[in-house]
Tab-separated table of C-alpha atoms in Angstrom:
chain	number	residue	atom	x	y	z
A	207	UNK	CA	100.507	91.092	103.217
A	208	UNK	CA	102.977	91.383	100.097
A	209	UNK	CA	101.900	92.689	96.689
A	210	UNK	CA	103.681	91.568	93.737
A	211	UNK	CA	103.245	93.156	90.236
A	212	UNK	CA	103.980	90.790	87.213
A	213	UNK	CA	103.927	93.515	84.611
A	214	UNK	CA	105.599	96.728	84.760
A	215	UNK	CA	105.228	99.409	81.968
A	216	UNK	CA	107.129	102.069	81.328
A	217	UNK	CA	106.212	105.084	78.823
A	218	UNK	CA	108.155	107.551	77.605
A	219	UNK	CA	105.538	110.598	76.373
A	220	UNK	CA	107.379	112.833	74.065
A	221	UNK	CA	103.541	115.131	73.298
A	222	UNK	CA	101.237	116.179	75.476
A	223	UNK	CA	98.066	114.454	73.444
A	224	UNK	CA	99.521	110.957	74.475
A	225	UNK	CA	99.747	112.338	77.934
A	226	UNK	CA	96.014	113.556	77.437
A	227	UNK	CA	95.676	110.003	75.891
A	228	UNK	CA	96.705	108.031	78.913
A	229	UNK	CA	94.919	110.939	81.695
A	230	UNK	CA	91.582	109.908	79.708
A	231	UNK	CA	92.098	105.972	81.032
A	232	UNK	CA	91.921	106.677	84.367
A	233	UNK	CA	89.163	106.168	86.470
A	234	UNK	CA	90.481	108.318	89.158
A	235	UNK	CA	93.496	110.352	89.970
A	236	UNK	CA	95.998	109.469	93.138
A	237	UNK	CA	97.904	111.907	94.561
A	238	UNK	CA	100.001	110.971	97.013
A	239	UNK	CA	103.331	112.706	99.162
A	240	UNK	CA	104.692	111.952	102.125
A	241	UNK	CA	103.423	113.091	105.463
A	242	UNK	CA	105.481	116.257	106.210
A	243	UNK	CA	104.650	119.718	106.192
A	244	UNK	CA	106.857	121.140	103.344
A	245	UNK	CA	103.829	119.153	101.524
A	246	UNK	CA	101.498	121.658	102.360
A	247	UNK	CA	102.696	124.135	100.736
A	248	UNK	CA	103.279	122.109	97.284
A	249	UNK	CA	100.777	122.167	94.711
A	250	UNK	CA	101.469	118.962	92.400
A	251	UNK	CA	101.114	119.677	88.524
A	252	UNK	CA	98.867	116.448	88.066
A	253	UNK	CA	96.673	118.430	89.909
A	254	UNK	CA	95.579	120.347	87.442
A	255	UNK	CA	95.968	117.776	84.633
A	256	UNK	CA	93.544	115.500	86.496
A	257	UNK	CA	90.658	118.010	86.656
A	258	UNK	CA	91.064	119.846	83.061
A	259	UNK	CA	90.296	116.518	82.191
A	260	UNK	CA	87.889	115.952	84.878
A	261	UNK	CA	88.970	112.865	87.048
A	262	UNK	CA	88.461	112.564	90.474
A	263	UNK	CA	91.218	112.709	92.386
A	264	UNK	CA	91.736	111.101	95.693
A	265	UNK	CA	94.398	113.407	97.531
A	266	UNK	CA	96.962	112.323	100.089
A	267	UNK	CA	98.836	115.498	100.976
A	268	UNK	CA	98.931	117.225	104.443
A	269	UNK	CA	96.300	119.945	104.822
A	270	UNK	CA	97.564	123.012	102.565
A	271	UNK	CA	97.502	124.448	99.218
A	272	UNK	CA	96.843	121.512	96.970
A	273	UNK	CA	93.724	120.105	99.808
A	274	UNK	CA	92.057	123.524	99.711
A	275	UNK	CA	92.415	123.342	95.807
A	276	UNK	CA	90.548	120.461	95.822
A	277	UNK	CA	88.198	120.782	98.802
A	278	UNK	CA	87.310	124.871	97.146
A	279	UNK	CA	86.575	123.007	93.721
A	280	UNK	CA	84.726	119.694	94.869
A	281	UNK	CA	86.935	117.672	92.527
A	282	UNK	CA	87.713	114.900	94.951
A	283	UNK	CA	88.610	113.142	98.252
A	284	UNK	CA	91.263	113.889	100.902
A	285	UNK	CA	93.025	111.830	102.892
A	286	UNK	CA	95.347	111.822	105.471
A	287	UNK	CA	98.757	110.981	104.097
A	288	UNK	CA	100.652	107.356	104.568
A	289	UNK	CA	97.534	106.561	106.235
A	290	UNK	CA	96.768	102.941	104.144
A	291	UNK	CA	93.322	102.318	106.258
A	292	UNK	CA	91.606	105.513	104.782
A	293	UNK	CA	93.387	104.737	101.402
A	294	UNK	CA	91.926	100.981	100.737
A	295	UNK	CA	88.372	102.294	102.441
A	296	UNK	CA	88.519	105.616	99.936
């Protein structure tokens, strides 16, 4: 199966209110790093943009710091990383 995009945009934020601007848009927030346990110990800054402004996030990160964020604060879903089954059925 191949995906092709037609459109491809590319903004350059210079304040944080159009980043706060764009973060409101979203119906949910992906987060998504390889599988490999340096990973587990990263905790990505969109993070914590996604729930101050309080969208769910669907988290692909191996079990760690950012998962138990998420899992402690019932803000979203985790899933296994590079795993694209549990990502199109999430």
């Amino acid at each position: 199966m191949k995906i092709s995009f037609s459109l491809l945009l590319l903004l350059l934020i210079s304040k944080i209110t159009e980043l706060n601007l764009l973060f409101s848009l979203c119906d949910i927030s992906l987060i998504h790093l390889k599988n490999s346990q340096v990973f587990s110990k990263v905790i990505p800054s969109k993070l914590f943009e996604s729930m101050g402004m309080g969208i769910p996030i669907l988290i692909a990160l191996p079990l760690g710091e950012a998962t138990k964020i998420v899992n402690d604060f019932s803000c979203g879903v985790i899933i296994e990383p590079e795993n694209a089954k549990q990502l199109a059925q999430s």
